[in-house]
Each structure stands twice: as C-alpha cells, then as structure tokens.
Amino acid sequence: MTSSHRMNKRQLYKTCSTIRVNHFSQNLNTMFTKNSLILILFVFLINACQNDREIFLSQDYQYAFKHAQKNNKYIFIDFYTTWCGSCKGYDNIIFPDSIFQAYLKTDFYSLKLNAELPENKKIVDEYKIAAYPTLIIANPEGVEINRIVGYKSDEPQYYIDLITSILNGKENLKSFKEEFLKNTENAEYANEIILKLFQKEEYQSVNSFIQLIKSKSKNDSLLYEADLFLAFAKSRDRKSPNPSLLKNRLTNDPNLSDYWRENILTELIGYYKNTDIDSFEYYSFELENKYPMSFYWNRNFALYLYENNRDLETAYRITYNYAEHNSNDHWTPYLQGFQLASKGKKKEAFDNFDKWLIDYKHSEDSKTRYYKYIDLAVFCNYNLEKAVDYAIQFEKDVPTITNRKLLAKLYYLTNQKEKSIRILKETIPLIETTKGKNDMDVLIEEYSR
C-alpha cells in the first residue's frame, strides 16, 4: 500500500470522526426525504468507519511482524499490565471506538501484549518498556518510529491525530525545537517534549533540547524543571551514566516537591538495583517510609526482602498496605503467600491463593495470576504438582523457550528428571544464539545430577 493511499484512507476516517451513529439515526428520515443520494453517501461513510470490535491479533508477535513486513503495514503494540489503571482507559474508551478501529485496521498490524508474561519478556526488553501503558508505533520491519506512554485523552480522535503526526515525521527533535521557539516561555509544551524524548530513551536529544531552553527561555519555573530533567538524563546516559546530580538535588534542594522527590528515589532504586545493593536498599527504605502508596516499587521491594529473608517486618507492612488498597490484584495473594510462608504457614498461603483465584476468576488475564502462583510454589517448594499442571497448560498454549524452561524446572523439582531433560533437549534447536545453547547445556548438566 503506498503512502498516498494511506493518507487518503486517513483523511476518510478523519472525516468519519464528525459523523456519529446516533446523529445519523435521529436524522435518517429527514435525509431520506431530502435526497436519497445523500443518504447513500452517509451510509457508505458510516460503513467505512464501522469495524468489528476486535482490532488486535493473537499474542504471537512474530506472526504479526512477519505479515506486517509482507503486506507493508505498520505495527501497533499496546503494552499493558493487569494492575495498570490507565490501561483500562484505552480498553474501555479508545479501543472500542469504531472510528479508531477503522483507522488502525487500515494501516497496522496490531498487538496487545501483557508485559508481565514470561513469553513476552523478549519483546518487552527489545523495546525497553518501562512504563504502562506504552503504545509502540513501528515500521513494517518492527523498528520503532515513536511511542505514546500513558493515557492522554478520552477522545479517540486525539490518538488518530497523534499517530498520523508521528507517521508524517512531525514528532522529532527538529520539529520540537521549531515549535518551542515559537513560544519559549511555554513550560507545559517544553515539559511534554522532554517527556516524549525520555520515553524514546533519546537522552542526548533531551540534553540538546534543554540547552535550547536554557539559552532562550526566561521562565524560572521551566528552567528549574529543565535542570531536574537534565539530572535524570545524566543518570541514564548510555556512555557514562551518573546519578550524582540526582543525589545532590535529593540532599540539597530545599524546594524539591514530593513529586520530584518520589521520582528521584525511584530513579535511584532502579539505577542501583543491579550495581550497588546497599544503595538499592537505602533508597528503597526511604521510598517505602516516605511514600507508602508508591505501590509498584514498594511491592517489588517487599518481594526482594522476602526472597532474601531481610527485614521481614518492613515486608509485612508493605504487604498489609498493598492488600488493603489492591485486594483484586494478583500481587495481593502473592505477597500474602510469601508473608505466610515466612511464618511457616505454607498450606495456609496456598489455601488463601486458591480462594483468591476463585473469588477473582473474572479477572482479565489469568496467565499472570497463575505465573505468580507457580513462582510462589517454586520459592516455597510446596504445592508443586498443581504448579506443574499450570506450566503444562502454558507450554501447550504458548510453547516458548521461557515456558519450556519453566516446565522443565518444575519437572526437576518434582523428581521427574527424565521429562525435565527431554524437554530441554527438545528446546535446544529453537535457540538462536550460541550463548543460549551453552546455557541450556549447563542447565541439562545440572538437572542430570
């Protein structure tokens, strides 16, 4: 499909956005009596705008990528999690809209991927997804053009216009600078652009844009926040990441708001998680103490404490707080399970989890819940038979390398070594890298002992 063809289709759907079915129904008789040709035209436009409600393909992203390239269509990916409140805005308001559906189905192969499922870890890592919801717009080869992070508007047309602007090349550093120079005191626009560049992990572009702000703007509030953004960019610089500016602001800035303090703490936690465990613990304790409602980070800290048998009182406090505010989330029975297991009450932990699964069986994504169940079973070395049943079903539904390794591990833990080794050996031909094959050989040797 040529680009001009795409634009013609988009123009049609933009025209459709002014036509709503209710308005059409109310005026049906009047239109018919005035001019049947007008009625025919409106029916055509309505039909062009209408589409079936399902716009997403299966969760097989490799299939989507293959066919997008074959048919010269863009790729649209909605990365979500079951606990993400903003994700529901897309599910309930934007995606069901017939105009948006028609627009998307014209030029895109679309995917909706739960970022927490193990089989999606590879693509989550490839696109460096760090916040939810994240919408990726990629070319037919799967190369990212741009992304939309968060929920921006209740109007489907907003997203149609934004995606069209992205595809037309108007969402880049050059155009951002040109637009900023039209009003150098517009802090709202400047901050929006900086956030977009962060979302794309273009930290050099962040630095370049902030230097422009510093040279052209006299807005004190904008200049203050630009310096803060620059400190974040420095901590994420791929060549020489350095969190010293953030640590300095955290310690020495008396005007630092709660918003910025909380974000700096979470940034430092992420920075030190795999490099300095003492600093990771220090800033995690600070965050939990000052911002107990920062659920995403605190629940992961609680898990770390349980797994390493450290400061269980803090882990218990986080668990109680999380359960109180997120009773229907799968992390609630998961953390409560660790809490009970730490007290030697493994049976009660799984009885409670089983009850939660029944009470919330209507929850959208059962896989995420059952993966957490398996993880808890492995940690506790308890109820592994049921975990094996779940893993068999996962491997049957989605026979990825990750799911095969999970099933092999559970076979090993339940003294079914032959099955464990067999499934690992059958998985080796599916692995593309030499390192991956070597890792599998090491695993086979471990399970053979």
mmCIF file of N, CA, C and O in Angstrom, residues 1-13 67-74 102-109 139-141 167:
data_model
loop_
_atom_site.group_PDB
_atom_site.id
_atom_site.type_symbol
_atom_site.label_atom_id
_atom_site.label_comp_id
_atom_site.label_asym_id
_atom_site.label_seq_id
_atom_site.Cartn_x
_atom_site.Cartn_y
_atom_site.Cartn_z
ATOM 1 N N MET A 1 0.851 -1.193 0.000
ATOM 2 C CA MET A 1 0.000 0.000 0.000
ATOM 3 C C MET A 1 0.886 1.243 0.000
ATOM 4 O O MET A 1 1.791 1.362 0.797
ATOM 5 N N THR A 2 0.661 2.153 -0.872
ATOM 6 C CA THR A 2 1.502 3.346 -0.972
ATOM 7 C C THR A 2 1.149 4.333 0.119
ATOM 8 O O THR A 2 0.068 4.297 0.708
ATOM 9 N N SER A 3 2.110 5.255 0.361
ATOM 10 C CA SER A 3 1.873 6.243 1.413
ATOM 11 C C SER A 3 0.712 7.155 1.061
ATOM 12 O O SER A 3 -0.053 7.582 1.909
ATOM 13 N N SER A 4 0.560 7.478 -0.210
ATOM 14 C CA SER A 4 -0.538 8.347 -0.621
ATOM 15 C C SER A 4 -1.874 7.654 -0.379
ATOM 16 O O SER A 4 -2.856 8.270 0.029
ATOM 17 N N HIS A 5 -1.882 6.326 -0.620
ATOM 18 C CA HIS A 5 -3.095 5.572 -0.353
ATOM 19 C C HIS A 5 -3.430 5.619 1.120
ATOM 20 O O HIS A 5 -4.579 5.806 1.530
ATOM 21 N N ARG A 6 -2.396 5.488 1.945
ATOM 22 C CA ARG A 6 -2.610 5.552 3.397
ATOM 23 C C ARG A 6 -3.230 6.891 3.790
ATOM 24 O O ARG A 6 -4.157 6.973 4.557
ATOM 25 N N MET A 7 -2.677 7.969 3.247
ATOM 26 C CA MET A 7 -3.179 9.289 3.624
ATOM 27 C C MET A 7 -4.620 9.480 3.191
ATOM 28 O O MET A 7 -5.418 10.086 3.892
ATOM 29 N N ASN A 8 -4.987 8.954 2.038
ATOM 30 C CA ASN A 8 -6.366 9.089 1.593
ATOM 31 C C ASN A 8 -7.308 8.378 2.550
ATOM 32 O O ASN A 8 -8.372 8.872 2.900
ATOM 33 N N LYS A 9 -6.872 7.201 2.997
ATOM 34 C CA LYS A 9 -7.698 6.460 3.946
ATOM 35 C C LYS A 9 -7.811 7.237 5.263
ATOM 36 O O LYS A 9 -8.879 7.328 5.851
ATOM 37 N N ARG A 10 -6.713 7.793 5.718
ATOM 38 C CA ARG A 10 -6.756 8.527 6.982
ATOM 39 C C ARG A 10 -7.685 9.740 6.885
ATOM 40 O O ARG A 10 -8.411 10.070 7.809
ATOM 41 N N GLN A 11 -7.615 10.411 5.747
ATOM 42 C CA GLN A 11 -8.490 11.564 5.558
ATOM 43 C C GLN A 11 -9.954 11.145 5.602
ATOM 44 O O GLN A 11 -10.803 11.835 6.150
ATOM 45 N N LEU A 12 -10.240 9.976 5.035
ATOM 46 C CA LEU A 12 -11.601 9.476 5.074
ATOM 47 C C LEU A 12 -12.041 9.247 6.511
ATOM 48 O O LEU A 12 -13.117 9.671 6.925
ATOM 49 N N TYR A 13 -11.188 8.591 7.323
ATOM 50 C CA TYR A 13 -11.576 8.284 8.700
ATOM 51 C C TYR A 13 -11.633 9.534 9.554
ATOM 52 O O TYR A 13 -12.397 9.608 10.509
ATOM 53 N N HIS A 67 3.905 -10.726 8.890
ATOM 54 C CA HIS A 67 2.869 -10.315 7.937
ATOM 55 C C HIS A 67 2.845 -8.809 7.724
ATOM 56 O O HIS A 67 2.458 -8.342 6.650
ATOM 57 N N ALA A 68 3.250 -8.039 8.729
ATOM 58 C CA ALA A 68 3.338 -6.586 8.541
ATOM 59 C C ALA A 68 4.362 -6.260 7.464
ATOM 60 O O ALA A 68 4.128 -5.413 6.591
ATOM 61 N N GLN A 69 5.493 -6.942 7.515
ATOM 62 C CA GLN A 69 6.536 -6.706 6.507
ATOM 63 C C GLN A 69 6.074 -7.177 5.136
ATOM 64 O O GLN A 69 6.294 -6.502 4.117
ATOM 65 N N LYS A 70 5.424 -8.319 5.103
ATOM 66 C CA LYS A 70 4.952 -8.883 3.837
ATOM 67 C C LYS A 70 3.927 -7.973 3.183
ATOM 68 O O LYS A 70 3.922 -7.794 1.958
ATOM 69 N N ASN A 71 3.046 -7.377 3.968
ATOM 70 C CA ASN A 71 1.953 -6.558 3.439
ATOM 71 C C ASN A 71 2.206 -5.058 3.550
ATOM 72 O O ASN A 71 1.303 -4.260 3.307
ATOM 73 N N ASN A 72 3.439 -4.665 3.928
ATOM 74 C CA ASN A 72 3.821 -3.260 4.016
ATOM 75 C C ASN A 72 2.861 -2.463 4.903
ATOM 76 O O ASN A 72 2.334 -1.426 4.527
ATOM 77 N N LYS A 73 2.644 -2.979 6.112
ATOM 78 C CA LYS A 73 1.809 -2.280 7.082
ATOM 79 C C LYS A 73 2.642 -1.939 8.313
ATOM 80 O O LYS A 73 3.597 -2.634 8.647
ATOM 81 N N TYR A 74 2.230 -0.866 8.971
ATOM 82 C CA TYR A 74 2.882 -0.502 10.219
ATOM 83 C C TYR A 74 2.487 -1.481 11.332
ATOM 84 O O TYR A 74 1.550 -2.277 11.174
ATOM 85 N N ALA A 102 -11.363 1.552 12.789
ATOM 86 C CA ALA A 102 -11.252 1.612 11.330
ATOM 87 C C ALA A 102 -9.923 2.229 10.908
ATOM 88 O O ALA A 102 -9.277 1.767 9.958
ATOM 89 N N TYR A 103 -9.506 3.263 11.622
ATOM 90 C CA TYR A 103 -8.216 3.907 11.328
ATOM 91 C C TYR A 103 -7.063 2.928 11.512
ATOM 92 O O TYR A 103 -6.188 2.784 10.664
ATOM 93 N N LEU A 104 -7.095 2.208 12.635
ATOM 94 C CA LEU A 104 -5.985 1.319 12.960
ATOM 95 C C LEU A 104 -5.925 0.129 12.003
ATOM 96 O O LEU A 104 -4.839 -0.280 11.582
ATOM 97 N N LYS A 105 -7.064 -0.409 11.658
ATOM 98 C CA LYS A 105 -7.065 -1.604 10.815
ATOM 99 C C LYS A 105 -6.682 -1.299 9.370
ATOM 100 O O LYS A 105 -6.348 -2.203 8.614
ATOM 101 N N THR A 106 -6.703 -0.031 9.001
ATOM 102 C CA THR A 106 -6.335 0.331 7.635
ATOM 103 C C THR A 106 -4.857 0.089 7.368
ATOM 104 O O THR A 106 -4.484 -0.488 6.343
ATOM 105 N N ASP A 107 -3.998 0.517 8.289
ATOM 106 C CA ASP A 107 -2.562 0.556 8.009
ATOM 107 C C ASP A 107 -1.693 -0.235 8.975
ATOM 108 O O ASP A 107 -0.479 -0.227 8.844
ATOM 109 N N PHE A 108 -2.289 -0.906 9.968
ATOM 110 C CA PHE A 108 -1.488 -1.514 11.017
ATOM 111 C C PHE A 108 -1.803 -2.992 11.219
ATOM 112 O O PHE A 108 -2.939 -3.430 11.026
ATOM 113 N N TYR A 109 -0.793 -3.725 11.631
ATOM 114 C CA TYR A 109 -0.988 -4.989 12.329
ATOM 115 C C TYR A 109 -0.865 -4.654 13.807
ATOM 116 O O TYR A 109 0.140 -4.083 14.236
ATOM 117 N N ASN A 139 7.682 0.637 12.180
ATOM 118 C CA ASN A 139 7.583 0.439 10.732
ATOM 119 C C ASN A 139 7.378 -1.040 10.427
ATOM 120 O O ASN A 139 7.391 -1.888 11.327
ATOM 121 N N PRO A 140 7.175 -1.402 9.161
ATOM 122 C CA PRO A 140 6.902 -2.805 8.834
ATOM 123 C C PRO A 140 7.998 -3.772 9.248
ATOM 124 O O PRO A 140 7.738 -4.970 9.389
ATOM 125 N N GLU A 141 9.219 -3.278 9.456
ATOM 126 C CA GLU A 141 10.316 -4.143 9.904
ATOM 127 C C GLU A 141 10.362 -4.249 11.433
ATOM 128 O O GLU A 141 11.225 -4.929 11.987
ATOM 129 N N LEU A 167 3.551 9.410 12.030
ATOM 130 C CA LEU A 167 3.865 8.800 10.738
ATOM 131 C C LEU A 167 4.280 9.842 9.699
ATOM 132 O O LEU A 167 5.003 9.518 8.748
#
